[in-house]
Amino acid sequence: MAAVRPCLSSSCRASMVGPRRTYGTRVKGALWDKLANICHVSSLSSFQRVPVSSPVKTTRVAIRAMSSESKPASGLAIDLRGKRAFIAGVADDNGYGWAIAKSLAAAGAEILVGTWVPALNIFETSLRRGKFDESRVLPDGSMLEITKIYPLDAVFDNPEDVPEEIKANKRYAGSSKWTVQEVAESVKQDFGSIDILVHSLANGPEVTKPLLETSRKGYLAAISASSYSYVSLLKHFIPILNPGGSSISLTYIASEKIIPGYGGGMSSAKAALESDTRVLAFEAGRKRRIRVNTISAGPLRSRAAKAIGFIDMMMDYSSANAPLQKELSADEVGNAATFLASPLASAITGAVIYVDNGLNAMGVGVDSPIFAELNIPKDSH
């Protein structure tokens, strides 16, 4: 439901987030037995303890976003060590893009992000000053580490597409190489290749307008920023996506069901995104064995969603009517994305995966007074 301006970070100007820091943590041996890593599909009976050569009860360990375990844990695990992910559309710490970055990092993947150019400075500053430190904590106690941040505006494919008013805009001053083509080239120059591509951005400048009141300009802007941007992203990144890699986007149930208030062409943009997912799955699969899927996520109280104006109402509706009566967490979407990026999903492509507590399965709103006399079960937990 993101309604923010769809830009990601793209240039190679933003290297490490501030000065590189090594995070150390004093971990008691008993703590390892309690840790439950979200990257395990099946629950773990125990957590492997880090070998210690000293008889002391605690050990000092330096941690990165990568997994620190040298021995495989029991159970069916998701291990993305040695894999590199580029996530387009991360500009704060409370959206789905951030949650996906955390989950991928917890599985061992190296994280690169693309941030909308006008939001780049505040995002980097917040990271550098530690404002996101609490939300950077991974399940094993380590911290999410972003290897590099690229300024990106996914509305523009190449420098020739950028109008003069954007070039002269003060919010773009100081940044360079932020079109989709330039970002892909910068990532190739810096890292050679990636294994996972995530599209986590959308923008509908007239999202609060009913479709009948939406202008052509506003409608096409929503399509360009929210669906074609994914086509462009995959088009330019596929040459550096390793065969067998995974590409993931985020969609919303308004693509197939009527959601009053979600206007400005955004419902059409999400429908186009899902249709493109199927076509791209065929083309990218045949071309480089790349799997292409999209996650239809439920409502989240993110900064982007708040721009729509009725996100709290949608969350209340979901809690009242979904089979699972609980608030959806961003981490649940992040975990689903990590599964889709892993070898465990090696035969899944061209799919819309619903992560919405089952709301998509409902045909009626059971909180309607019409059903007041029915004995509708409620969550007793």
CSV table of C-alpha atoms in Angstrom, one decimal:
chain,number,residue,atom,x,y,z
A,1,MET,CA,0.0,0.0,0.0
A,2,ALA,CA,3.0,2.2,-0.3
A,3,ALA,CA,2.1,5.6,-1.6
A,4,VAL,CA,5.5,7.3,-1.2
A,5,ARG,CA,7.5,8.6,-4.1
A,6,PRO,CA,9.1,5.5,-5.6
A,7,CYS,CA,12.7,6.2,-5.5
A,8,LEU,CA,15.5,4.1,-4.4
A,9,SER,CA,19.1,4.7,-3.9
A,10,SER,CA,21.4,4.2,-6.9
A,11,SER,CA,24.7,5.8,-7.2
A,12,CYS,CA,27.9,4.4,-5.9
A,13,ARG,CA,28.4,7.6,-3.9
A,14,ALA,CA,26.9,6.3,-0.7
A,15,SER,CA,29.3,3.6,0.4
A,16,MET,CA,29.1,2.3,3.9
A,17,VAL,CA,26.6,3.8,6.2
A,18,GLY,CA,28.8,6.3,7.9
A,19,PRO,CA,32.1,5.0,9.3
A,20,ARG,CA,32.4,1.2,9.3
A,21,ARG,CA,31.6,-0.1,12.7
A,22,THR,CA,32.3,-3.5,14.2
A,23,TYR,CA,29.7,-4.6,16.6
A,24,GLY,CA,30.7,-6.7,19.5
A,25,THR,CA,28.4,-8.4,22.0
A,26,ARG,CA,29.1,-10.3,25.1
A,27,VAL,CA,27.1,-13.4,24.9
A,28,LYS,CA,26.6,-15.9,27.7
A,29,GLY,CA,26.8,-19.4,26.6
A,30,ALA,CA,23.3,-20.2,27.8
A,31,LEU,CA,21.8,-17.5,25.6
A,32,TRP,CA,22.7,-19.5,22.5
A,33,ASP,CA,20.4,-22.3,23.6
A,34,LYS,CA,17.5,-19.9,23.7
A,35,LEU,CA,18.0,-18.1,20.4
A,36,ALA,CA,15.4,-19.0,17.7
A,37,ASN,CA,16.6,-18.0,14.2
A,38,ILE,CA,13.7,-16.8,12.0
A,39,CYS,CA,15.6,-18.3,9.1
A,40,HIS,CA,14.7,-21.9,10.1
A,41,VAL,CA,11.6,-23.3,8.5
A,42,SER,CA,11.3,-26.0,11.2
A,43,SER,CA,11.9,-25.2,14.8
A,44,LEU,CA,15.3,-25.9,16.3
A,45,SER,CA,15.6,-28.0,19.3
A,46,SER,CA,18.8,-26.3,20.3
A,47,PHE,CA,21.2,-23.7,19.0
A,48,GLN,CA,24.8,-24.6,18.3
A,49,ARG,CA,27.1,-23.0,20.8
A,50,VAL,CA,30.1,-21.1,19.4
A,51,PRO,CA,33.2,-23.0,20.2
A,52,VAL,CA,35.2,-21.4,23.0
A,53,SER,CA,38.8,-22.3,23.7
A,54,SER,CA,38.9,-20.4,27.1
A,55,PRO,CA,37.2,-21.7,30.2
A,56,VAL,CA,35.5,-18.4,30.9
A,57,LYS,CA,31.8,-18.4,30.9
A,58,THR,CA,31.4,-15.6,28.4
A,59,THR,CA,33.0,-15.0,25.0
A,60,ARG,CA,33.6,-11.9,23.0
A,61,VAL,CA,32.4,-12.3,19.4
A,62,ALA,CA,32.4,-9.8,16.6
A,63,ILE,CA,29.2,-10.0,14.5
A,64,ARG,CA,28.1,-9.0,11.1
A,65,ALA,CA,24.7,-9.5,9.4
A,66,MET,CA,26.1,-12.8,8.2
A,67,SER,CA,25.5,-16.0,10.1
A,68,SER,CA,28.3,-16.7,12.6
A,69,GLU,CA,27.6,-20.4,12.9
A,70,SER,CA,30.2,-22.7,11.3
A,71,LYS,CA,28.3,-25.9,11.8
A,72,PRO,CA,24.9,-26.5,10.3
A,73,ALA,CA,22.0,-26.4,12.8
A,74,SER,CA,19.5,-29.2,13.0
A,75,GLY,CA,16.3,-28.8,11.1
A,76,LEU,CA,15.6,-27.5,7.6
A,77,ALA,CA,17.5,-24.2,7.5
A,78,ILE,CA,17.6,-21.3,5.1
A,79,ASP,CA,21.3,-20.5,4.5
A,80,LEU,CA,22.0,-17.6,2.2
A,81,ARG,CA,25.6,-17.1,3.2
A,82,GLY,CA,27.6,-16.1,0.1
A,83,LYS,CA,24.5,-14.6,-1.5
A,84,ARG,CA,24.1,-10.9,-2.3
A,85,ALA,CA,20.8,-9.0,-2.3
A,86,PHE,CA,19.9,-5.6,-3.8
A,87,ILE,CA,16.7,-4.2,-2.2
A,88,ALA,CA,15.2,-1.2,-4.0
A,89,GLY,CA,13.0,1.0,-1.9
A,90,VAL,CA,14.4,1.2,1.6
A,91,ALA,CA,14.2,4.6,3.2
A,92,ASP,CA,13.4,4.0,6.8
A,93,ASP,CA,13.2,1.2,9.3
A,94,ASN,CA,9.5,0.5,9.5
A,95,GLY,CA,8.5,-0.7,6.0
A,96,TYR,CA,8.5,-4.0,4.3
A,97,GLY,CA,11.8,-3.3,2.5
A,98,TRP,CA,13.6,-3.0,5.8
A,99,ALA,CA,12.0,-6.1,7.1
A,100,ILE,CA,13.1,-8.1,4.0
A,101,ALA,CA,16.6,-6.7,4.4
A,102,LYS,CA,16.7,-7.9,8.0
A,103,SER,CA,15.4,-11.4,7.2
A,104,LEU,CA,17.8,-11.9,4.3
A,105,ALA,CA,20.7,-10.7,6.5
A,106,ALA,CA,19.7,-13.0,9.3
A,107,ALA,CA,19.9,-15.9,6.7
A,108,GLY,CA,23.4,-14.8,5.9
A,109,ALA,CA,23.0,-12.7,2.8
A,110,GLU,CA,25.0,-9.5,2.1
A,111,ILE,CA,22.7,-6.5,1.8
A,112,LEU,CA,22.8,-3.6,-0.7
A,113,VAL,CA,20.0,-1.1,-0.8
A,114,GLY,CA,18.6,1.5,-3.2
A,115,THR,CA,17.1,4.6,-1.6
A,116,TRP,CA,15.1,7.4,-3.2
A,117,VAL,CA,17.4,10.3,-3.8
A,118,PRO,CA,15.5,13.0,-1.8
A,119,ALA,CA,15.4,10.6,1.2
A,120,LEU,CA,19.0,9.4,1.0
A,121,ASN,CA,20.6,12.0,3.2
A,122,ILE,CA,18.1,11.6,6.1
A,123,PHE,CA,18.3,7.8,5.8
A,124,GLU,CA,22.1,7.7,5.9
A,125,THR,CA,22.2,10.2,8.8
A,126,SER,CA,19.7,8.2,10.8
A,127,LEU,CA,21.7,5.1,10.4
A,128,ARG,CA,24.9,6.8,11.2
A,129,ARG,CA,23.5,8.4,14.4
A,130,GLY,CA,22.1,5.1,15.6
A,131,LYS,CA,18.4,6.0,15.3
A,132,PHE,CA,17.7,2.6,13.7
A,133,ASP,CA,19.9,0.6,16.0
A,134,GLU,CA,17.1,-1.0,18.0
A,135,SER,CA,15.4,-2.2,14.8
A,136,ARG,CA,18.7,-3.4,13.3
A,137,VAL,CA,19.0,-6.2,15.9
A,138,LEU,CA,18.8,-9.6,14.3
A,139,PRO,CA,17.5,-12.8,16.0
A,140,ASP,CA,20.9,-13.9,17.0
A,141,GLY,CA,21.7,-10.6,18.6
A,142,SER,CA,23.9,-9.3,15.8
A,143,MET,CA,23.1,-6.1,13.8
A,144,LEU,CA,21.8,-5.6,10.3
A,145,GLU,CA,24.7,-4.3,8.3
A,146,ILE,CA,24.2,-2.6,5.0
A,147,THR,CA,27.3,-3.0,2.8
A,148,LYS,CA,26.4,-0.1,0.5
A,149,ILE,CA,23.6,2.3,-0.1
A,150,TYR,CA,22.9,3.6,-3.7
A,151,PRO,CA,20.8,6.6,-4.5
A,152,LEU,CA,18.0,5.6,-6.9
A,153,ASP,CA,15.0,7.0,-8.6
A,154,ALA,CA,13.3,4.1,-10.3
A,155,VAL,CA,11.0,6.3,-12.4
A,156,PHE,CA,13.9,7.1,-14.7
A,157,ASP,CA,15.6,4.3,-16.7
A,158,ASN,CA,18.7,6.3,-17.9
A,159,PRO,CA,20.1,9.8,-17.8
A,160,GLU,CA,18.4,10.8,-21.0
A,161,ASP,CA,15.0,10.3,-19.4
A,162,VAL,CA,15.6,12.8,-16.6
A,163,PRO,CA,13.9,16.2,-17.2
A,164,GLU,CA,15.7,19.4,-16.6
A,165,GLU,CA,13.5,20.3,-13.6
A,166,ILE,CA,14.5,17.2,-11.8
A,167,LYS,CA,18.2,17.7,-12.6
A,168,ALA,CA,17.9,21.2,-11.2
A,169,ASN,CA,15.9,20.1,-8.1
A,170,LYS,CA,17.8,20.8,-4.9
A,171,ARG,CA,16.8,17.5,-3.4
A,172,TYR,CA,18.9,15.8,-6.1
A,173,ALA,CA,21.9,18.0,-5.7
A,174,GLY,CA,25.1,16.1,-4.7
A,175,SER,CA,23.9,12.8,-6.0
A,176,SER,CA,24.8,11.2,-9.3
A,177,LYS,CA,24.3,7.9,-11.2
A,178,TRP,CA,20.8,7.3,-9.7
A,179,THR,CA,18.8,6.1,-12.7
A,180,VAL,CA,18.0,2.4,-12.9
A,181,GLN,CA,20.6,1.8,-15.6
A,182,GLU,CA,23.3,3.6,-13.8
A,183,VAL,CA,22.6,1.9,-10.5
A,184,ALA,CA,22.8,-1.5,-12.2
A,185,GLU,CA,26.1,-0.5,-13.7
A,186,SER,CA,27.4,0.7,-10.4
A,187,VAL,CA,26.5,-2.5,-8.6
A,188,LYS,CA,28.2,-4.5,-11.4
A,189,GLN,CA,31.4,-2.3,-11.0
A,190,ASP,CA,31.4,-2.6,-7.3
A,191,PHE,CA,30.4,-6.2,-6.7
A,192,GLY,CA,30.2,-8.0,-10.1
A,193,SER,CA,26.9,-9.8,-9.5
A,194,ILE,CA,23.9,-10.3,-7.2
A,195,ASP,CA,21.7,-13.3,-6.4
A,196,ILE,CA,18.5,-11.6,-5.1
A,197,LEU,CA,16.6,-8.6,-6.4
A,198,VAL,CA,13.8,-7.0,-4.4
A,199,HIS,CA,11.4,-4.3,-5.6
A,200,SER,CA,9.8,-2.6,-2.6
A,201,LEU,CA,8.5,0.7,-3.8
A,202,ALA,CA,5.4,2.3,-5.2
A,203,ASN,CA,3.9,5.8,-5.7
A,204,GLY,CA,0.5,7.1,-6.7
A,205,PRO,CA,0.5,10.9,-6.6
A,206,GLU,CA,-3.3,10.8,-6.7
A,207,VAL,CA,-3.9,7.8,-4.6
A,208,THR,CA,-6.5,9.5,-2.4
A,209,LYS,CA,-8.7,10.3,-5.5
A,210,PRO,CA,-11.4,7.9,-6.8
A,211,LEU,CA,-10.6,6.4,-10.1
A,212,LEU,CA,-13.2,8.5,-11.9
A,213,GLU,CA,-11.5,11.6,-10.6
A,214,THR,CA,-8.0,10.5,-11.4
A,215,SER,CA,-6.1,12.4,-14.2
A,216,ARG,CA,-4.4,10.7,-17.0
A,217,LYS,CA,-1.1,12.1,-15.7
A,218,GLY,CA,-1.7,10.7,-12.2
A,219,TYR,CA,-2.8,7.3,-13.5
A,220,LEU,CA,0.2,6.9,-15.7
A,221,ALA,CA,2.5,8.1,-12.9
A,222,ALA,CA,1.2,5.3,-10.7
A,223,ILE,CA,1.7,2.7,-13.4
A,224,SER,CA,5.2,4.0,-14.1
A,225,ALA,CA,6.4,4.2,-10.5
A,226,SER,CA,4.6,1.1,-9.1
A,227,SER,CA,4.7,-1.5,-11.9
A,228,TYR,CA,6.9,-0.5,-14.8
A,229,SER,CA,9.7,0.3,-12.4
A,230,TYR,CA,9.9,-3.4,-11.6
A,231,VAL,CA,10.1,-4.3,-15.3
A,232,SER,CA,12.9,-1.8,-15.7
A,233,LEU,CA,14.7,-2.9,-12.6
A,234,LEU,CA,14.7,-6.6,-13.7
A,235,LYS,CA,15.6,-5.6,-17.2
A,236,HIS,CA,18.8,-3.8,-16.2
A,237,PHE,CA,19.8,-6.1,-13.3
A,238,ILE,CA,19.2,-9.4,-15.0
A,239,PRO,CA,22.6,-9.4,-16.7
A,240,ILE,CA,24.2,-9.4,-13.3
A,241,LEU,CA,21.7,-11.7,-11.6
A,242,ASN,CA,23.4,-15.1,-11.1
A,243,PRO,CA,21.5,-18.0,-12.8
A,244,GLY,CA,19.2,-19.6,-10.3
A,245,GLY,CA,18.6,-16.2,-8.5
A,246,SER,CA,15.4,-14.8,-7.3
A,247,SER,CA,13.5,-11.6,-7.9
A,248,ILE,CA,10.6,-10.5,-5.6
A,249,SER,CA,8.2,-7.6,-5.6
A,250,LEU,CA,5.3,-6.5,-3.3
A,251,THR,CA,1.7,-6.2,-4.3
A,252,TYR,CA,-1.7,-5.6,-2.6
A,253,ILE,CA,-5.1,-7.3,-2.7
A,254,ALA,CA,-6.5,-4.1,-4.4
A,255,SER,CA,-5.2,-5.6,-7.6
A,256,GLU,CA,-8.1,-8.1,-7.6
A,257,LYS,CA,-10.7,-6.8,-5.1
A,258,ILE,CA,-12.3,-3.4,-4.7
A,259,ILE,CA,-10.7,-1.4,-1.9
A,260,PRO,CA,-12.5,2.0,-1.7
A,261,GLY,CA,-10.0,4.8,-1.0
A,262,TYR,CA,-7.1,3.0,-2.7
A,263,GLY,CA,-7.3,5.1,-5.9
A,264,GLY,CA,-5.3,7.2,-8.3
A,265,GLY,CA,-4.7,4.2,-10.5
A,266,MET,CA,-2.8,2.3,-7.8
A,267,SER,CA,-5.2,-0.7,-8.0
A,268,SER,CA,-4.5,-0.9,-11.7
A,269,ALA,CA,-0.8,-0.6,-11.1
A,270,LYS,CA,-0.8,-3.5,-8.7
A,271,ALA,CA,-2.9,-5.6,-11.2
A,272,ALA,CA,-0.3,-4.8,-13.8
A,273,LEU,CA,2.5,-5.7,-11.4
A,274,GLU,CA,1.0,-9.2,-10.9
A,275,SER,CA,0.4,-9.7,-14.6
A,276,ASP,CA,4.0,-8.7,-15.3
A,277,THR,CA,5.2,-11.1,-12.6
A,278,ARG,CA,3.9,-14.0,-14.6
A,279,VAL,CA,5.3,-12.8,-17.9
A,280,LEU,CA,8.7,-11.9,-16.3
A,281,ALA,CA,8.8,-15.3,-14.7
A,282,PHE,CA,8.6,-17.0,-18.1
A,283,GLU,CA,11.1,-14.6,-19.8
A,284,ALA,CA,13.6,-14.4,-16.9
A,285,GLY,CA,13.3,-18.1,-16.2
A,286,ARG,CA,14.0,-19.1,-19.8
A,287,LYS,CA,16.8,-16.5,-20.1
A,288,ARG,CA,18.7,-17.0,-16.9
A,289,ARG,CA,16.8,-19.4,-14.7
A,290,ILE,CA,15.7,-16.5,-12.5
A,291,ARG,CA,12.6,-17.0,-10.4
A,292,VAL,CA,10.1,-14.1,-10.3
A,293,ASN,CA,7.4,-13.9,-7.6
A,294,THR,CA,5.4,-11.2,-5.8
A,295,ILE,CA,4.1,-11.1,-2.2
A,296,SER,CA,0.6,-9.7,-1.7
A,297,ALA,CA,1.1,-8.3,1.8
A,298,GLY,CA,-1.6,-7.2,4.2
A,299,PRO,CA,-1.9,-3.7,5.6
A,300,LEU,CA,1.1,-2.3,7.6
A,301,ARG,CA,1.2,0.9,9.6
A,302,SER,CA,4.2,2.2,7.8
A,303,ARG,CA,5.0,5.8,6.9
A,304,ALA,CA,4.3,5.1,3.3
A,305,ALA,CA,0.9,3.5,4.0
A,306,LYS,CA,-0.1,6.4,6.3
A,307,ALA,CA,-0.1,8.7,3.2
A,308,ILE,CA,-3.2,6.9,2.0
A,309,GLY,CA,-5.1,8.1,5.1
A,310,PHE,CA,-7.1,5.1,6.1
A,311,ILE,CA,-4.5,2.5,7.0
A,312,ASP,CA,-5.7,2.2,10.6
A,313,MET,CA,-9.2,1.4,9.4
A,314,MET,CA,-7.8,-1.3,7.0
A,315,MET,CA,-5.8,-2.9,9.8
A,316,ASP,CA,-8.9,-3.0,12.1
A,317,TYR,CA,-10.9,-4.5,9.3
A,318,SER,CA,-8.3,-7.2,8.7
A,319,SER,CA,-8.1,-8.1,12.4
A,320,ALA,CA,-11.9,-8.4,12.5
A,321,ASN,CA,-12.3,-10.4,9.4
A,322,ALA,CA,-9.2,-12.4,8.6
A,323,PRO,CA,-9.0,-16.1,9.6
A,324,LEU,CA,-6.0,-15.2,11.8
A,325,GLN,CA,-7.1,-12.4,14.1
A,326,LYS,CA,-3.8,-10.7,14.7
A,327,GLU,CA,-1.9,-7.7,13.5
A,328,LEU,CA,0.4,-8.6,10.6
A,329,SER,CA,4.1,-7.9,11.3
A,330,ALA,CA,6.6,-6.7,8.7
A,331,ASP,CA,8.9,-9.5,9.8
A,332,GLU,CA,6.3,-12.1,8.6
A,333,VAL,CA,6.6,-10.6,5.1
A,334,GLY,CA,10.3,-10.4,5.4
A,335,ASN,CA,10.5,-14.1,6.3
A,336,ALA,CA,8.3,-15.0,3.3
A,337,ALA,CA,10.6,-13.1,1.0
A,338,THR,CA,13.6,-14.9,2.4
A,339,PHE,CA,11.9,-18.2,1.8
A,340,LEU,CA,11.2,-17.2,-1.8
A,341,ALA,CA,14.8,-16.2,-2.2
A,342,SER,CA,16.1,-19.5,-0.9
A,343,PRO,CA,16.7,-22.9,-2.5
A,344,LEU,CA,13.6,-24.1,-0.6
A,345,ALA,CA,11.5,-22.3,-3.2
A,346,SER,CA,13.5,-23.5,-6.2
A,347,ALA,CA,10.4,-24.6,-8.1
A,348,ILE,CA,8.2,-21.6,-7.2
A,349,THR,CA,8.0,-18.8,-9.9
A,350,GLY,CA,5.3,-16.7,-11.4
A,351,ALA,CA,3.3,-16.8,-8.2
A,352,VAL,CA,1.4,-14.3,-6.0
A,353,ILE,CA,2.1,-15.3,-2.4
A,354,TYR,CA,-0.4,-14.0,0.1
A,355,VAL,CA,1.0,-12.9,3.5
A,356,ASP,CA,-2.1,-11.3,5.0
A,357,ASN,CA,-3.4,-13.5,7.7
A,358,GLY,CA,-5.6,-15.1,5.2
A,359,LEU,CA,-7.8,-12.0,4.5
A,360,ASN,CA,-7.6,-12.7,0.7
A,361,ALA,CA,-9.6,-15.9,1.2
A,362,MET,CA,-12.6,-14.1,2.7
A,363,GLY,CA,-15.7,-13.5,0.6
A,364,VAL,CA,-17.6,-11.3,3.1
A,365,GLY,CA,-16.8,-9.2,6.1
A,366,VAL,CA,-17.9,-11.2,9.0
A,367,ASP,CA,-18.0,-8.2,11.3
A,368,SER,CA,-21.1,-7.0,9.4
A,369,PRO,CA,-24.2,-6.6,11.5
A,370,ILE,CA,-25.9,-9.0,9.0
A,371,PHE,CA,-24.0,-11.9,10.6
A,372,ALA,CA,-24.6,-10.8,14.2
A,373,GLU,CA,-26.8,-13.9,14.9
A,374,LEU,CA,-24.4,-16.4,13.4
A,375,ASN,CA,-22.1,-18.3,15.7
A,376,ILE,CA,-18.9,-17.1,14.1
A,377,PRO,CA,-15.8,-18.4,15.9
A,378,LYS,CA,-13.4,-15.8,17.3
A,379,ASP,CA,-9.8,-16.1,18.3
A,380,SER,CA,-9.7,-17.4,21.8
A,381,HIS,CA,-5.9,-17.2,22.2
